[in-house]
Tab-separated table of C-alpha atoms in Angstrom:
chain	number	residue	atom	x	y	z
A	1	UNK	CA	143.257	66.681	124.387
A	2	UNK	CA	142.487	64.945	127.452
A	3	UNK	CA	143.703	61.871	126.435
A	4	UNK	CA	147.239	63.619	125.746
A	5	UNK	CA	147.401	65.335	129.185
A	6	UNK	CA	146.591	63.244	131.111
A	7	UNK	CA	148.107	60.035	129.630
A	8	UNK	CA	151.753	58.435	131.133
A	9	UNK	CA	155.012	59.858	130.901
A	10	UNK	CA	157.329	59.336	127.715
A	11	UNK	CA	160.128	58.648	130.702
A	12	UNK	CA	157.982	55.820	131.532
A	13	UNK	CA	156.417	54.439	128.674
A	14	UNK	CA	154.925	51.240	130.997
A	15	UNK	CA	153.055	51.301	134.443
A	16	UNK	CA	153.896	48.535	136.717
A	17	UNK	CA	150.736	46.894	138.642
A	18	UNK	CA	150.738	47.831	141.858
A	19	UNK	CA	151.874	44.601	144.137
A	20	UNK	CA	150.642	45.687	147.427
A	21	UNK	CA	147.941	43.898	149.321
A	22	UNK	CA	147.582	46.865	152.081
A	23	UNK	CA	145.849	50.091	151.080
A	24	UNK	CA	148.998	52.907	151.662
A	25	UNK	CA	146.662	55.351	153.885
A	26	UNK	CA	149.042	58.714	152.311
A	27	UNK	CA	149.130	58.164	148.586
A	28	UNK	CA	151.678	59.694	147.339
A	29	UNK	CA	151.294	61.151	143.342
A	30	UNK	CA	154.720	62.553	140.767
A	31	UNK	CA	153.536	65.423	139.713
A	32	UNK	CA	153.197	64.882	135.635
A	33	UNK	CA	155.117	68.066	133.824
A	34	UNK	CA	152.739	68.690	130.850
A	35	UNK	CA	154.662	70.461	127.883
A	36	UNK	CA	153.255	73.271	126.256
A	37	UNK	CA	150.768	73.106	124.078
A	38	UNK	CA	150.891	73.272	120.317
A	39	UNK	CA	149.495	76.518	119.366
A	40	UNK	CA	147.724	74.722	116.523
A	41	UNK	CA	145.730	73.098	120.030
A	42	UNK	CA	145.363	76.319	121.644
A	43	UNK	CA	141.770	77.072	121.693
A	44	UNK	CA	142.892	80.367	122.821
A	45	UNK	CA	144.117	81.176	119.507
A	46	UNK	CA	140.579	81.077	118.073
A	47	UNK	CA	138.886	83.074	120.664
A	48	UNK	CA	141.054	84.490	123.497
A	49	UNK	CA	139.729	82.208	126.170
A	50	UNK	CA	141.262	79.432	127.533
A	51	UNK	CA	139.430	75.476	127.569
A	52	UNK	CA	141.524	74.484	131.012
A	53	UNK	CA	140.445	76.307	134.361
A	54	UNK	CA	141.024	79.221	135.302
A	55	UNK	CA	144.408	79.938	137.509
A	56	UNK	CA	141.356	81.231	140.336
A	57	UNK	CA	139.230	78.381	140.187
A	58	UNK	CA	139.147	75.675	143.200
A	59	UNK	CA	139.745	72.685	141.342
A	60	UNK	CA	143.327	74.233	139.894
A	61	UNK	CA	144.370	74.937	143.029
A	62	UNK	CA	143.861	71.882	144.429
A	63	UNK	CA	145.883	70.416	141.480
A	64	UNK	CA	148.230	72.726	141.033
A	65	UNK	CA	151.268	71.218	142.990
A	66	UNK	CA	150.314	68.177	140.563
A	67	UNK	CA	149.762	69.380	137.089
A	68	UNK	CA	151.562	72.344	135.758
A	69	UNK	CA	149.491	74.723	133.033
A	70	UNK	CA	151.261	77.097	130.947
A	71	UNK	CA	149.273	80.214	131.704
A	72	UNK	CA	147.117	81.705	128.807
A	73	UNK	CA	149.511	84.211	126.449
A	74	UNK	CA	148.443	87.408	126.257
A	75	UNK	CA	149.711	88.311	123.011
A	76	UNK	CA	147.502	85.616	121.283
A	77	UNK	CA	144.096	87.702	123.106
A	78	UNK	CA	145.818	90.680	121.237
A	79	UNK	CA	146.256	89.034	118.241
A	80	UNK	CA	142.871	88.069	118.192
A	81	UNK	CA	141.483	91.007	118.478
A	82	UNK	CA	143.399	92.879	116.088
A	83	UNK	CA	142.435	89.608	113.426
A	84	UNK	CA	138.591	89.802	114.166
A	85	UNK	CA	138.957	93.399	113.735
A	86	UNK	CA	140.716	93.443	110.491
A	87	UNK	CA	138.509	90.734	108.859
A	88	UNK	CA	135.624	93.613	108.693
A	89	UNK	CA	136.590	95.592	105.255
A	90	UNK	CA	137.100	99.705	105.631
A	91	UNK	CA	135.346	100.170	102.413
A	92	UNK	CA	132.542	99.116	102.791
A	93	UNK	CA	131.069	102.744	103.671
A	94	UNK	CA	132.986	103.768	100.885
A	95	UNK	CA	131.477	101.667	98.432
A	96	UNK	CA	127.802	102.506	99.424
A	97	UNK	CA	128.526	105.589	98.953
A	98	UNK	CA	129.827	104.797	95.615
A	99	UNK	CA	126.876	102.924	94.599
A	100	UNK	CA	124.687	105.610	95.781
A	101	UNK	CA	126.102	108.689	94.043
A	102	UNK	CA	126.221	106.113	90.629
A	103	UNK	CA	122.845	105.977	91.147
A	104	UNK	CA	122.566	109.395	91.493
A	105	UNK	CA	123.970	110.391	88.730
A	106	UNK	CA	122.343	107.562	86.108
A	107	UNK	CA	118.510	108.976	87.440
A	108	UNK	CA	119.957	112.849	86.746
A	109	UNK	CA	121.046	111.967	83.302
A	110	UNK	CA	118.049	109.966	82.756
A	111	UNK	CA	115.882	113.601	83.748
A	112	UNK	CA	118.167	115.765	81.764
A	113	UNK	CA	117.504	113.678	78.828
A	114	UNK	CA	113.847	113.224	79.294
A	115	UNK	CA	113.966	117.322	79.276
A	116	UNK	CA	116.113	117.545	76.143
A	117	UNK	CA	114.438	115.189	73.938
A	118	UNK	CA	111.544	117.119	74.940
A	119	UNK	CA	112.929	120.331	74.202
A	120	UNK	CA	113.905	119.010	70.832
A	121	UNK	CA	110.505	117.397	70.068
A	122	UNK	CA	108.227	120.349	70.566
A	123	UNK	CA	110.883	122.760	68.622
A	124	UNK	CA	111.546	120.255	65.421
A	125	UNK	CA	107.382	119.397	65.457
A	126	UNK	CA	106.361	122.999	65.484
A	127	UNK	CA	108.893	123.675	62.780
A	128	UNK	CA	107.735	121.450	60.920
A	129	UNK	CA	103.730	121.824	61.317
A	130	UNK	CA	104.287	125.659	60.639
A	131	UNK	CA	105.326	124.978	56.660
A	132	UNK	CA	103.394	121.337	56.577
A	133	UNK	CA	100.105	121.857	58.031
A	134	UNK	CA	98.789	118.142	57.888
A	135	UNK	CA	98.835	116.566	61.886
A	136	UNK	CA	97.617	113.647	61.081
A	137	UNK	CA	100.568	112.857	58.825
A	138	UNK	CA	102.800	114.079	61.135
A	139	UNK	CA	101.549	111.598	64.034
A	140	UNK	CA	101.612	108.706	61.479
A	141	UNK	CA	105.035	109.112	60.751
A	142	UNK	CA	105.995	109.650	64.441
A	143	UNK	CA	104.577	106.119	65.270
A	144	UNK	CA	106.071	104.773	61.910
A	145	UNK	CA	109.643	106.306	63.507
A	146	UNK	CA	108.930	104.654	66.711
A	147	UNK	CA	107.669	101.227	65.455
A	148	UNK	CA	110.952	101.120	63.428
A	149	UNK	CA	113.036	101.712	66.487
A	150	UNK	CA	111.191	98.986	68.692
A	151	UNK	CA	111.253	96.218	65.417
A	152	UNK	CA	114.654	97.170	65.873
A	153	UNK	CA	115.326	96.706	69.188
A	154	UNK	CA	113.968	93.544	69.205
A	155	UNK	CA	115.262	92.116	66.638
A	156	UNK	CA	118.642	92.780	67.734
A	157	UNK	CA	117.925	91.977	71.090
A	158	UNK	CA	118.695	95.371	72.510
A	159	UNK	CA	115.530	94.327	74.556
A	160	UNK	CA	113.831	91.513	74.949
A	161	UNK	CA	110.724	90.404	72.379
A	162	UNK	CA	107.673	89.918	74.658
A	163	UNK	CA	105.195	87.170	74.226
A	164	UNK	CA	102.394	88.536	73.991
A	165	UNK	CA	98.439	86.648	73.999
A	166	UNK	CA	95.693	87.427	72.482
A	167	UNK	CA	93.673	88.356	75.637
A	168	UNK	CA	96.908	90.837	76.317
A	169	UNK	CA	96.172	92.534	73.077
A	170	UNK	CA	92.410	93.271	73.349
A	171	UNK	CA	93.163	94.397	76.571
A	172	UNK	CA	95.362	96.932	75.054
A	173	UNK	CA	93.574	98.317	72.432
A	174	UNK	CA	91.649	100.805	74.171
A	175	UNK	CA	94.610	102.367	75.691
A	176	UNK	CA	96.327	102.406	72.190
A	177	UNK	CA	93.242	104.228	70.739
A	178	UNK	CA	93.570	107.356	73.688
A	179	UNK	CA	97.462	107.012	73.232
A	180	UNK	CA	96.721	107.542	69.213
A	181	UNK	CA	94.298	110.564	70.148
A	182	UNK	CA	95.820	112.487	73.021
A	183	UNK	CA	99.211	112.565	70.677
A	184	UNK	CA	97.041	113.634	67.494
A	185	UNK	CA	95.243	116.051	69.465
A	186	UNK	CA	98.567	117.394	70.799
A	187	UNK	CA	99.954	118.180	66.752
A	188	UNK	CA	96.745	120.097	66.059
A	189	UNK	CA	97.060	122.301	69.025
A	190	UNK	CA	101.132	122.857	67.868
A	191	UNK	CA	100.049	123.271	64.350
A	192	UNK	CA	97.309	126.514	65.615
A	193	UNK	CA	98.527	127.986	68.236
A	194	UNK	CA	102.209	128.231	70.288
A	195	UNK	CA	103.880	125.891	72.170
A	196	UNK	CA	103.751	127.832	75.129
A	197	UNK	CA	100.857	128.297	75.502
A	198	UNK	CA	99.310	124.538	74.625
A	199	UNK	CA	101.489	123.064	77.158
A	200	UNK	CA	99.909	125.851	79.254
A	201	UNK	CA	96.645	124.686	78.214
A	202	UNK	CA	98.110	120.732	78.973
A	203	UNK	CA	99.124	121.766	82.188
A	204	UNK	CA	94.956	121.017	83.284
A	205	UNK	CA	95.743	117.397	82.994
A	206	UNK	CA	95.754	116.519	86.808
A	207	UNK	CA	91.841	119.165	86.641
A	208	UNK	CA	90.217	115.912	84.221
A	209	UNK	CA	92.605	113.675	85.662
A	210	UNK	CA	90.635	113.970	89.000
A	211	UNK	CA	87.198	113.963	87.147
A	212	UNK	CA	87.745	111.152	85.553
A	213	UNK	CA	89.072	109.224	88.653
A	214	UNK	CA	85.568	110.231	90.902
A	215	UNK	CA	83.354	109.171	87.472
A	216	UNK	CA	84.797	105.715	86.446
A	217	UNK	CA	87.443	104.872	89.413
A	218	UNK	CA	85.389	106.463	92.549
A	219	UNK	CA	88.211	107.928	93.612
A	220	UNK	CA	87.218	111.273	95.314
A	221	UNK	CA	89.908	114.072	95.484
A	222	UNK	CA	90.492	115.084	99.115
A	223	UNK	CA	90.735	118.972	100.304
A	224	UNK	CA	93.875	119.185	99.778
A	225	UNK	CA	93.759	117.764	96.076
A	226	UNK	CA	90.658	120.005	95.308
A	227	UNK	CA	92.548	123.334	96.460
A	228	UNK	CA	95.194	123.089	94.103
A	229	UNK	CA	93.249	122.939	91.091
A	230	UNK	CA	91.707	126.326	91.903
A	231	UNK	CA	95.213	128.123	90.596
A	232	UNK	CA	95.828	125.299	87.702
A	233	UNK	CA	92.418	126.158	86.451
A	234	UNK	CA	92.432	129.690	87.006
A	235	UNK	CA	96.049	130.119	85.858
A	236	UNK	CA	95.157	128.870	82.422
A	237	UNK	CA	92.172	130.926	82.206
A	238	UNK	CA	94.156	133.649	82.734
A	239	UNK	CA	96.753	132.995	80.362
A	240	UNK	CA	94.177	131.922	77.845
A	241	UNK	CA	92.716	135.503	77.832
A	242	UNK	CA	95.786	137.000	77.142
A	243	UNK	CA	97.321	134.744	74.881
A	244	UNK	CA	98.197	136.541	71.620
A	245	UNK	CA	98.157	133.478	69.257
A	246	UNK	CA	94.826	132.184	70.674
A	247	UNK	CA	92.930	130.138	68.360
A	248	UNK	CA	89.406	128.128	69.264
A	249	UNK	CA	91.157	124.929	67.354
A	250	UNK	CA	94.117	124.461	69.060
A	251	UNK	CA	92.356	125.527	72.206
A	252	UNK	CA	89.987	122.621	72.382
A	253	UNK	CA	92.558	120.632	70.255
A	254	UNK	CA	94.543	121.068	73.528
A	255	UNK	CA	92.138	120.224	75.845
A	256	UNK	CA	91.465	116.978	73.892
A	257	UNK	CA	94.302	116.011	74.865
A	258	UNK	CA	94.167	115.975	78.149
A	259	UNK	CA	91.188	114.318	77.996
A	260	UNK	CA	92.929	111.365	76.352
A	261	UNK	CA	95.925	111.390	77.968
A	262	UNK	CA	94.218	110.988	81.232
A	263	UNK	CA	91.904	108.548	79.886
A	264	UNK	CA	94.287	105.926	79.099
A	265	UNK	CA	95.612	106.562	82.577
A	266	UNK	CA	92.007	105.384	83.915
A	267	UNK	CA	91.954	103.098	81.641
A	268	UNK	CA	95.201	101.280	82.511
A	269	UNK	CA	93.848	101.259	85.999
A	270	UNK	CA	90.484	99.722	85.266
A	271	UNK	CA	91.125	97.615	82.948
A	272	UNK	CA	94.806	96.363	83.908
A	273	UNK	CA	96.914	93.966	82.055
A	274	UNK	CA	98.262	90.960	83.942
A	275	UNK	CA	101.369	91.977	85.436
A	276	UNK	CA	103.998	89.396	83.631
A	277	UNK	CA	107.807	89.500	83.274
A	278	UNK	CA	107.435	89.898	79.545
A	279	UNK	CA	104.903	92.757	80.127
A	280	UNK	CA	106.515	95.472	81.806
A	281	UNK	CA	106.409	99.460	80.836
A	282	UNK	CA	109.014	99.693	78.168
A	283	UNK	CA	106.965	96.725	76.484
A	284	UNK	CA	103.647	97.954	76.786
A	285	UNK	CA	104.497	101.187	75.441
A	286	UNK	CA	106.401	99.229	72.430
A	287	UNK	CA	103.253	97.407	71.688
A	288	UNK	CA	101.003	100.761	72.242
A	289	UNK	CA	103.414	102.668	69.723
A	290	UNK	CA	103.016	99.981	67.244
A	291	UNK	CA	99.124	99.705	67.618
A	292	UNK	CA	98.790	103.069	67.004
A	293	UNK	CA	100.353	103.187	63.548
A	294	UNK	CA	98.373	100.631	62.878
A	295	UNK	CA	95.183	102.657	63.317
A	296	UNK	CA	96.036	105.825	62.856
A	297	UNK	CA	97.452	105.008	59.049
A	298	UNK	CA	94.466	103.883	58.044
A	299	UNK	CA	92.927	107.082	59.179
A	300	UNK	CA	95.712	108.886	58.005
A	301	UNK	CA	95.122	107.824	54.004
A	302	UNK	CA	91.304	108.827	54.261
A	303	UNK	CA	91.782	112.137	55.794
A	304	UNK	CA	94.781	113.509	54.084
A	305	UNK	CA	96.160	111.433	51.538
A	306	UNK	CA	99.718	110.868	51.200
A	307	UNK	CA	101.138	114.104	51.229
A	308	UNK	CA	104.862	113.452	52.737
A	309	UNK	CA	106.338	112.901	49.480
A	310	UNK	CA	109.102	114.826	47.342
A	311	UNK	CA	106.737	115.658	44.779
A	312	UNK	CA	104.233	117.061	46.681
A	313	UNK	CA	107.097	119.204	49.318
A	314	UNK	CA	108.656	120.330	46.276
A	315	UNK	CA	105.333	121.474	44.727
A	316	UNK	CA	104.194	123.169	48.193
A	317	UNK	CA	107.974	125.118	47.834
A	318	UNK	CA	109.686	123.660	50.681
A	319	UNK	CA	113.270	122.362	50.991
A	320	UNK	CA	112.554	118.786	51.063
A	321	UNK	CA	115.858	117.706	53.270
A	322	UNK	CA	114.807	120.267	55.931
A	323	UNK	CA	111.589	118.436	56.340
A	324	UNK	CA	112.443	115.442	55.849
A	325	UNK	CA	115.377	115.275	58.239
A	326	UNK	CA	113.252	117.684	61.151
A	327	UNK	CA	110.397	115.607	60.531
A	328	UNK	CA	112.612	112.440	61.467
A	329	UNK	CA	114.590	113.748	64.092
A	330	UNK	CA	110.722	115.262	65.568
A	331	UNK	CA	109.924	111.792	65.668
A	332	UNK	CA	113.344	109.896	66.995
A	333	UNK	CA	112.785	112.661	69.836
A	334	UNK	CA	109.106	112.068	70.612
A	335	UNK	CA	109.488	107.998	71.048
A	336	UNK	CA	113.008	108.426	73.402
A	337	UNK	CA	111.229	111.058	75.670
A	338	UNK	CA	108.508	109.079	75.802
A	339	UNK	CA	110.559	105.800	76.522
A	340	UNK	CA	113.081	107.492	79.195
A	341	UNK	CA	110.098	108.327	80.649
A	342	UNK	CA	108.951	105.162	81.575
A	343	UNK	CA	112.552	104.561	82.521
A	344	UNK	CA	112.240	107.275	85.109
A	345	UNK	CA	108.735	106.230	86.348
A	346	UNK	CA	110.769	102.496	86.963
A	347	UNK	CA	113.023	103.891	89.379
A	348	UNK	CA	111.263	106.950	91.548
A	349	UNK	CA	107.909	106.959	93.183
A	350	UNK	CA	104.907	108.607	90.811
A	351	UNK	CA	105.001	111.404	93.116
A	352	UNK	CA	108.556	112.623	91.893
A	353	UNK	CA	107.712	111.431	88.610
A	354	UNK	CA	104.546	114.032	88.440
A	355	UNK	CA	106.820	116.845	89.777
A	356	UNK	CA	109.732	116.194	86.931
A	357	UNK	CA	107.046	116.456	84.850
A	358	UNK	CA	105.901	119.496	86.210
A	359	UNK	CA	109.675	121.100	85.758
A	360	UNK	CA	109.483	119.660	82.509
A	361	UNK	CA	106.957	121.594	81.352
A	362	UNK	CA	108.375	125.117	83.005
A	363	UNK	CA	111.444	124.224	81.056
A	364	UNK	CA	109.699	123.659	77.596
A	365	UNK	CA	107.406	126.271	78.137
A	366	UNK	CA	110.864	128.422	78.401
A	367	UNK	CA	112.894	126.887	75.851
A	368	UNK	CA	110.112	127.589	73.154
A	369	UNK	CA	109.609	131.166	74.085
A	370	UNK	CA	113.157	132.116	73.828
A	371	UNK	CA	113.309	130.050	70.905
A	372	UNK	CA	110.360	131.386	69.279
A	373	UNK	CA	110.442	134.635	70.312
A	374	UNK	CA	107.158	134.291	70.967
A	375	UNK	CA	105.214	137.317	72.377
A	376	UNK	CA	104.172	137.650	76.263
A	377	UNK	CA	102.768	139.571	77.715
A	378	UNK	CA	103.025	140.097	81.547
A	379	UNK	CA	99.519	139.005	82.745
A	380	UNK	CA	99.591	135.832	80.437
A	381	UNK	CA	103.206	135.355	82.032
A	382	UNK	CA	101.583	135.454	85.696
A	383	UNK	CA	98.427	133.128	84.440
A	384	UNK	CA	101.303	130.643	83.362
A	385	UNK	CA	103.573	131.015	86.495
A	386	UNK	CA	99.610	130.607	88.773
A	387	UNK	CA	98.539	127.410	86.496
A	388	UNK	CA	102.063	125.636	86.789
A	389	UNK	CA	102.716	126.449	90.064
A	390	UNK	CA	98.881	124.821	90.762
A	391	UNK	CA	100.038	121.947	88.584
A	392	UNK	CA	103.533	121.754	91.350
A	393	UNK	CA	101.344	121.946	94.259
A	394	UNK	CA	98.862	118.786	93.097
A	395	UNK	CA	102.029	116.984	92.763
A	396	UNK	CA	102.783	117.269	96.464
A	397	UNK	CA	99.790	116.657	97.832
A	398	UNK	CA	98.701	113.888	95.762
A	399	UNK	CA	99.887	111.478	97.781
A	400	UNK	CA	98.321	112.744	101.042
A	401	UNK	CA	96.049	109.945	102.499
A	402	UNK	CA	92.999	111.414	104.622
A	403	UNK	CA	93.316	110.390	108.292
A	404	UNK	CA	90.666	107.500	108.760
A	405	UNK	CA	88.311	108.512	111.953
């Protein structure tokens, strides 16, 4: 740029030496008319400002009767500003916003079905368990349903087959055997007594949940943590006493489960698998589901014999395509709840994961009664309401850290 502004005249493309001996004391200088500038050149028309002086500084004045400079245009400033200011795209708010409410929405319907599958599961099971009293069978084909659905996953790559090690395996037996006990003990309870008031009874999970942490984790339950059990624990009692379809079995049938359940929750913390991309929840529940039918049918064969057959349902007097078909659907709905719960438990913090479950168990506890027209009284509704609302409470302040001194 210099070069071109300062360079000679096209009116005189040569410069003639300079023949004089004696220095000429005024010098006397043509002033050199400089065109305008492309505005391809303009360094204005990237940012507004101008690369020659400014018409205020010394050194233009000095030189202004010899070199003329277009002044700056003002319009390019404005054009530069209203280019830098369109470049930043309007909907980008918008499409946060988007993304967030999609969001929204996906985690709602991912809750609604968790509670409808669940719904479905306890209604179909008890149906079932009321005219074919055998829970064993019952569990065994609910894993059989399950492992069918994950062999089939896989194999059509709905979701990716894990490699899996030996090592991996043993690690996850023993949470495979509590998985295969804490859902067995769950049938017996549904088989004796109503659903209401067994996931009454499982709403004492977070009372052995925090025994269980102190004896094998030594994780002691802060103040907070120990006050809410006081209504969970009396709430059931209370319920339990006025309970109209109480029954000893499903009682401590009940209560087994939570033992297990929360078991394989200390469990997975003590004895944790390897965190690997192959390994993740969806998987390790696959795996667990498939483990357990591999126990339990062992167990299954010794205890009851095979009784699911169309001989045997037609002999007991049942319509064989009611239980057939409930029996099925019972177990598609037990694996997806159980699989859109890990879903859920991917995307929120455990915290709002225990207090959906919570809800959850309000709803079902709802659900069957109306369904059932099951018998309540009003004291075993308040033990209920006491327990649950216990159960809501531990949710909250589970995650409250005491202050270090």
């Amino acid at each position: 740029m210099q070069s071109s502004a300062f360079g000679p005249s096209p009116t005189n493309p040569f410069l003639k030496p300079f023949k004089s001996t004696k220095p000429n004391p005024n010098p006397r200088f043509n002033p050199i008319s400089i065109p305008p500038l492309p505005k391809s050149l303009r360094v204005t028309s990237i940012y507004g400002l101008s690369a020659l002086p400014s018409p205020k500084s010394p050194t233009l004045s000095r030189f202004r009767r010899w070199i003329a400079v277009p002044s700056p245009d003002p319009d390019l400033r404005t054009r530069d500003v209203t280019v830098r200011a369109s470049s930043v795209p309007e909907s980008a708010g918008e499409s946060t916003k988007s993304s967030s409410l999609v969001q929204t929405l996906q985690l709602g319907s991912l809750f609604g079905l968790w509670y409808l599958f669940n719904i479905y599961f306890n209604i179909y099971n008890k149906q079932v368990l009321k005219v074919f009293p055998f829970p064993v069978t019952i569990t065994t084909l609910q894993f059989a349903v399950g492992t069918v659905l994950v062999l089939f996953m896989w194999s059509t790559n709905l979701y990716r087959r894990p490699k899996i090690s030996s090592a991996q395996l043993v690690a996850i037996l023993p949470l495979a055997v509590v998985h295969t006990l804490g859902n067995l003990f769950t049938n017996m309870s549904l088989g004796k007594v109503a659903v209401s008031f067994t996931h009454t009874i499982k709403a004492m999970e977070p009372f052995f949940s925090v025994i269980l942490s102190a004896m094998f984790l030594g994780e002691y339950p802060t103040l907070w943590v120990v006050s809410s059990l006081v209504p969970i624990v009396g709430g059931v009692a209370l319920a339990s006493l006025t309970e109209a379809s109480f029954n000893w079995a499903g009682f401590w049938s009940a209560m087994a489960s939570n033992v297990t359940n929360q078991s394989r929750n200390v469990l997975s913390k003590k004895f944790m698998v390897k965190k690997e991309e192959s390994l993740d929840n969806i998987t390790l529940f696959s795996i667990i589901t498939i483990m357990s039918l591999l126990l339990l049918a062992p167990v299954t064969l010794l205890v009851e014999g095979i009784k699911f057959t169309p001989v045997y349902l037609q002999s007991a007097g049942l319509n064989v395509n009611e239980v057939v078909v409930r029996s099925l659907l019972a177990g598609l709905c037990f694996h997806a709840y159980q699989q859109v719960s890990y879903m859920i438990l991917a995307r929120v913090s455990p915290v709002t994961h225990s207090v959906g479950n919570c809800v959850k168990r309000v709803v079902v506890i709802v659900t069957s009664v109306l369904f059932f027209r099951t018998h309540v009284t009003p004291i075993n509704s308040l033990g209920t309401g006491v327990a649950l609302a216990g159960v809501f409470l531990y949710s909250r302040v589970k995650g409250i850290k005491p202050k270090k001194a």
